Tab-separated table of C-alpha atoms in Angstrom:
chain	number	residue	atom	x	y	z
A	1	UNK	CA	8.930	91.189	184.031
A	2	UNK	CA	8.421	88.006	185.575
A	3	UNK	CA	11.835	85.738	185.634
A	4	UNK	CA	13.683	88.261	183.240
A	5	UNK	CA	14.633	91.777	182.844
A	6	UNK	CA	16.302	93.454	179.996
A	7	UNK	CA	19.476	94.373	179.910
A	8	UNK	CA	20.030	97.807	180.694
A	9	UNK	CA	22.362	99.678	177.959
A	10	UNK	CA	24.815	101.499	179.095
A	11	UNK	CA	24.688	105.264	178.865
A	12	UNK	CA	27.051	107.178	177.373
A	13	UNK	CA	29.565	109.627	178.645
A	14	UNK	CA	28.997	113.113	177.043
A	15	UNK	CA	32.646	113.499	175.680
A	16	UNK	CA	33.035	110.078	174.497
A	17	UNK	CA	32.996	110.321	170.715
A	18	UNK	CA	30.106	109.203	168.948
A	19	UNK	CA	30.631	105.138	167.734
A	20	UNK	CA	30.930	105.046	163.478
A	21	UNK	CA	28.184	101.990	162.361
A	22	UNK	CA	30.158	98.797	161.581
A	23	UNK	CA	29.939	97.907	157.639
A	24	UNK	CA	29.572	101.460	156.609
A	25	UNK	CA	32.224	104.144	154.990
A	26	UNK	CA	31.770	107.245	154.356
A	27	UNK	CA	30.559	107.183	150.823
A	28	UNK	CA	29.059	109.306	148.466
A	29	UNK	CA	26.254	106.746	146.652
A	30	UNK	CA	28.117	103.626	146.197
A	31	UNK	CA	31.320	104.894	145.791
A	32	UNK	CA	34.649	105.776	148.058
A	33	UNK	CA	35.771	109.438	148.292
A	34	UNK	CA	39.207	109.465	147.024
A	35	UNK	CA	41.551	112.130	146.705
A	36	UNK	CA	42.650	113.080	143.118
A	37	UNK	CA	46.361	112.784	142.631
A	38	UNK	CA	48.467	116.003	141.260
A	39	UNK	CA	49.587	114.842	137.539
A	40	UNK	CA	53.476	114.581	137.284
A	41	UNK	CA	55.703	117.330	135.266
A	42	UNK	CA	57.117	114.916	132.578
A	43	UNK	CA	60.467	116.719	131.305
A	44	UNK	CA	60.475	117.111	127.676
A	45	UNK	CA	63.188	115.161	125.497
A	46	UNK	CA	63.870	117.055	122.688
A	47	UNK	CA	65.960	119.455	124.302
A	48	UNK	CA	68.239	116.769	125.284
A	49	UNK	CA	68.005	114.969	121.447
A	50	UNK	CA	69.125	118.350	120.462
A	51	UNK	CA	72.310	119.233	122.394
A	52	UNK	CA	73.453	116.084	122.063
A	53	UNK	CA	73.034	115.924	118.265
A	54	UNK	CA	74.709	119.408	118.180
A	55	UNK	CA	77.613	117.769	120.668
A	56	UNK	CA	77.726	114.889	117.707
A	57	UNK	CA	78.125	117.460	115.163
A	58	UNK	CA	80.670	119.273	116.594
A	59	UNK	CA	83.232	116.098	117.289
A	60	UNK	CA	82.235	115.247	113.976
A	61	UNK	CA	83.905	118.368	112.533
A	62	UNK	CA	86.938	118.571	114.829
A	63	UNK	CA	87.509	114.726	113.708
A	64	UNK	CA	87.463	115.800	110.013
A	65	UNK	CA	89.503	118.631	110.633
A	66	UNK	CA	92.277	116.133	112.375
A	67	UNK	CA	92.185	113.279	109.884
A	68	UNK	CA	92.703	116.006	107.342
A	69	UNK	CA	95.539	117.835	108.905
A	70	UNK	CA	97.342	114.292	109.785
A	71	UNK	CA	96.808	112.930	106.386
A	72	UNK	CA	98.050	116.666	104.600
A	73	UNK	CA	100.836	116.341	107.098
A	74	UNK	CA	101.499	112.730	106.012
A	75	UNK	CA	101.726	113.406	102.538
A	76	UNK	CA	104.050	117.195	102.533
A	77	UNK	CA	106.600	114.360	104.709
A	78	UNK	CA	106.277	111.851	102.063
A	79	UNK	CA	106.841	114.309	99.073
A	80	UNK	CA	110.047	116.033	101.499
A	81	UNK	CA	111.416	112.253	101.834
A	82	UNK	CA	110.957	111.801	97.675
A	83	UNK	CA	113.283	115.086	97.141
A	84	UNK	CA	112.021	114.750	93.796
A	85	UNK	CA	113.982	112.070	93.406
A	86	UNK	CA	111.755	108.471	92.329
A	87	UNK	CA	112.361	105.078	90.746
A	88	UNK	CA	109.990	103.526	87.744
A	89	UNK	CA	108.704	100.261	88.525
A	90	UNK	CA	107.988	99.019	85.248
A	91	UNK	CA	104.454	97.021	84.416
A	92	UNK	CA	103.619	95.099	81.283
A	93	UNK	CA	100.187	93.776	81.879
A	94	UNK	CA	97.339	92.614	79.186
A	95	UNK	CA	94.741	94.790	77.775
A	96	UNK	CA	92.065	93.360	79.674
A	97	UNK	CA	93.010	94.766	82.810
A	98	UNK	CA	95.264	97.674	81.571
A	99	UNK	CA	92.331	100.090	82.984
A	100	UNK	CA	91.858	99.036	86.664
A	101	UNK	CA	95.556	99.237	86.577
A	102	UNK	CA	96.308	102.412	85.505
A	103	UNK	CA	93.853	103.581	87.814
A	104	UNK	CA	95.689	102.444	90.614
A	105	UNK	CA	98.945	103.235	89.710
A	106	UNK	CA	97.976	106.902	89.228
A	107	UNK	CA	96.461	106.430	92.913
A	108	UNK	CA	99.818	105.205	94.348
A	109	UNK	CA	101.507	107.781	92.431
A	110	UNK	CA	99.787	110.403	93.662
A	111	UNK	CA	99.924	109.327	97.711
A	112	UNK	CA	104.057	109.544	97.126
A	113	UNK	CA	104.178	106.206	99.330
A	114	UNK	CA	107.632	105.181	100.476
A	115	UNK	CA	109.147	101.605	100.628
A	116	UNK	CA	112.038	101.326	102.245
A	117	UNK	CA	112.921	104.566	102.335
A	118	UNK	CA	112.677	104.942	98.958
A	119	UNK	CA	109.791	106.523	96.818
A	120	UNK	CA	108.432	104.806	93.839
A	121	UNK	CA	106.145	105.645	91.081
A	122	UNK	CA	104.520	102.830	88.882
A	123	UNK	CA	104.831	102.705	84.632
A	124	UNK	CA	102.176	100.439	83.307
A	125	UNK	CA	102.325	98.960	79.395
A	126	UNK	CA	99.808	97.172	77.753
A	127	UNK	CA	101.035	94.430	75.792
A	128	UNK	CA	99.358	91.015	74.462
A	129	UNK	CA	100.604	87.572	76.438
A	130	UNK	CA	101.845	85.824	73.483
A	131	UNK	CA	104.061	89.668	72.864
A	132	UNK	CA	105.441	89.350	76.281
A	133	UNK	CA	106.594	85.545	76.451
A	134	UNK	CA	108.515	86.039	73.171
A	135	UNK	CA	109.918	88.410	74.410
A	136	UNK	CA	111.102	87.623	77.875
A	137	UNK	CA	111.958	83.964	76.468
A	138	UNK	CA	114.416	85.665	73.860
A	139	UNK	CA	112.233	84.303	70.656
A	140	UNK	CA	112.048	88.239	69.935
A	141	UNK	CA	113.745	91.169	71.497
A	142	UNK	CA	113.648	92.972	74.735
A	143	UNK	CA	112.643	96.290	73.223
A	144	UNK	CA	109.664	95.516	71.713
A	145	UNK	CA	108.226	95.862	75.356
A	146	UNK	CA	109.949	98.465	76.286
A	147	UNK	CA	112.986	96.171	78.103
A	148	UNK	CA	112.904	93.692	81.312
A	149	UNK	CA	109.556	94.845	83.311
A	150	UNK	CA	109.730	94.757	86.756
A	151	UNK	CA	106.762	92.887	87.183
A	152	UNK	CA	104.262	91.080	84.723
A	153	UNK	CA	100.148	90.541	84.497
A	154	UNK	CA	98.769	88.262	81.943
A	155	UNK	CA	95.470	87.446	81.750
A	156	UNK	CA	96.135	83.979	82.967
A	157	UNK	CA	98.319	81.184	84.890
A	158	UNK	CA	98.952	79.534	81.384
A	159	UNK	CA	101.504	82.326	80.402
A	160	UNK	CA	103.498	82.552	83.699
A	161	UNK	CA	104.032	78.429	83.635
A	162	UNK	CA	105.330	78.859	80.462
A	163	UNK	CA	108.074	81.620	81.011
A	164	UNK	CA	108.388	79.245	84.713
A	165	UNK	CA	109.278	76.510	81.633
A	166	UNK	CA	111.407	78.495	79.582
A	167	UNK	CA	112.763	81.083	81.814
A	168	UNK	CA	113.110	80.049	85.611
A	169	UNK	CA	115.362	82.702	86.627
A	170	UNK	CA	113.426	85.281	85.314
A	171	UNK	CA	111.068	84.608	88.568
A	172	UNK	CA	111.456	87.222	91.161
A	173	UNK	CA	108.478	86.313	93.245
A	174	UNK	CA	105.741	83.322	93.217
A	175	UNK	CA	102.710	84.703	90.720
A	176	UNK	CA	99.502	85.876	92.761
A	177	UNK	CA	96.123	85.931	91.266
A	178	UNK	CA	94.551	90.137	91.076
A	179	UNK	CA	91.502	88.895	89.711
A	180	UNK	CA	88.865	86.473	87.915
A	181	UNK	CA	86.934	86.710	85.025
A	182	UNK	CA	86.126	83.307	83.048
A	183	UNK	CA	88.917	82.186	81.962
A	184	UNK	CA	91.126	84.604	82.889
A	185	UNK	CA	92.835	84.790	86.510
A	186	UNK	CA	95.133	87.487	86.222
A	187	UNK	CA	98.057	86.715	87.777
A	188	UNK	CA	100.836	88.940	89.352
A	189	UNK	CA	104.172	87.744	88.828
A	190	UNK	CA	107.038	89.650	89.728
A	191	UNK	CA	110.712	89.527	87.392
A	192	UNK	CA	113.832	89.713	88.508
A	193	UNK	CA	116.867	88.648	86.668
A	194	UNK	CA	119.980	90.162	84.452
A	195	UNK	CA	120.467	87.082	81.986
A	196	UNK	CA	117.664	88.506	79.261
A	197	UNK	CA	120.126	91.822	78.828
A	198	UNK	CA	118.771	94.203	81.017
A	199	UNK	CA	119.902	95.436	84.607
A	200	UNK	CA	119.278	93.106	87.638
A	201	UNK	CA	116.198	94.196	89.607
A	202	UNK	CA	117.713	95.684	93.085
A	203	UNK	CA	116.135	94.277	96.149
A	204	UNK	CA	114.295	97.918	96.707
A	205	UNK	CA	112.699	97.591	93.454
A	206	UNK	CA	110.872	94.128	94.025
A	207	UNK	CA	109.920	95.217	97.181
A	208	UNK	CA	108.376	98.125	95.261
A	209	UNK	CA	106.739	95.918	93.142
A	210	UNK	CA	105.149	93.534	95.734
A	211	UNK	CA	103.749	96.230	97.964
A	212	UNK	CA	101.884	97.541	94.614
A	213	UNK	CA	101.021	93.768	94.143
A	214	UNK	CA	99.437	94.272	97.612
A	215	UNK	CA	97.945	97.520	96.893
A	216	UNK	CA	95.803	96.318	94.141
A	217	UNK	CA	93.793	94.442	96.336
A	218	UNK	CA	92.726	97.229	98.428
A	219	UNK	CA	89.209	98.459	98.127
A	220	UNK	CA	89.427	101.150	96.015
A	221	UNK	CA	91.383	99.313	92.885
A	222	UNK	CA	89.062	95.882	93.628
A	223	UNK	CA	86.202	98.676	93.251
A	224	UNK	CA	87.875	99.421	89.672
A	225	UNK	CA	88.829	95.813	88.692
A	226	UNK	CA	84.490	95.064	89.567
A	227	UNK	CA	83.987	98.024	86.905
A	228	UNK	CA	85.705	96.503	84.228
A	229	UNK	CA	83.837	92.889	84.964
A	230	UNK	CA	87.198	91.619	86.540
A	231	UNK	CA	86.009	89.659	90.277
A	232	UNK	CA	88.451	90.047	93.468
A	233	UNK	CA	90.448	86.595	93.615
């Protein structure tokens, strides 16, 4: 009309596909279709928790079995090595700890344990401090403690200085504290000596005597010493 005409729009081809509207989806109301998802098959854990606690169980009893067998095994070796043959190490401690320590010496009895070679069982007397001294001094005689001990416990350092005073030699090894317990320290002093009368301690039997030194500060005898109020030095 006039100046202008209209653009004609172009017609379409009969198998072009038909043109989707720009800025619409295919919706349903407001909202996208989307496709659910399948839920995922979790795999339950108990099953596992179980065969591994039975797997747990099991090594649990084959371990027992094998500590038991090694330590049974230990012990018939020990007692064949004794041949029924075993040396006294001789203890004269104080009354205060005469318990704890008879504990333990039935405990070291009873494993058989070798030194050296050589099995040992442990004799423990109770005898007051002040008994003791005189005694190993020479104010009074051997036999009222039963002759030279191999090793001593008073219920503190003040005794062992004094036989240190009196009786140097008598010193087999340096005193070592089992215990405390205001005031007491309870120290460990091994003898050794032939000048008071008796026999000479062999070199066997102080060894003897220090490794049951040693052995009453493992657990189970510092559980005892606790029992009767006595502290681990």
């Amino acid at each position: 009309m006039g100046r202008h005409t209209l653009a004609e729009e172009p017609v379409p081809h009969p198998l072009d596909p038909p043109k989707r509207q720009q800025g619409r989806s295919e919706t349903t109301g407001s909202h996208r279709i989307v496709a659910a998802k399948a839920p995922r098959r979790r795999i339950a854990g108990w099953p596992i928790a179980c065969a591994g606690l039975v797997v747990l169980v099991a090594l649990g009893v084959f371990g027992w079995n094998w500590a038991d067998s090694v330590l049974n095994n230990r012990a018939e070796a020990q007692a064949a090595s004794c041949g029924g043959n075993r040396t006294t190490v001789r203890l004269v401690v104080t009354p205060q700890i005469a318990k704890p320590v008879e504990a333990a010496a039935s405990r070291w009895d009873a494993d058989l344990t070798p030194v050296h070679g050589a099995c040992f069982q442990v004799d423990v007397t109770t005898k007051p401090s002040s008994v003791v001294l005189d005694a190993l001094t020479g104010k009074t005689d051997l036999s009222t403690i039963g002759g030279l001990p191999d090793g001593w416990i008073p219920e503190s350092s003040y005794w062992v200085t004094q036989l240190t005073n009196a009786k140097p030699e008598l010193i087999g090894s340096p005193a070592m504290p089992i215990g405390s317990g205001p005031p007491a320290d309870y120290p460990f002093v091994g003898l050794a000596a032939a000048s008071v009368g008796d026999t000479a301690t062999d070199e066997n039997q102080q060894r003897a005597t220090q490794s049951f030194r040693a052995f009453l500060k493992e657990p189970a005898q510092l559980a005892d010493f606790a029992a009767a109020g006595i502290r681990a030095a």
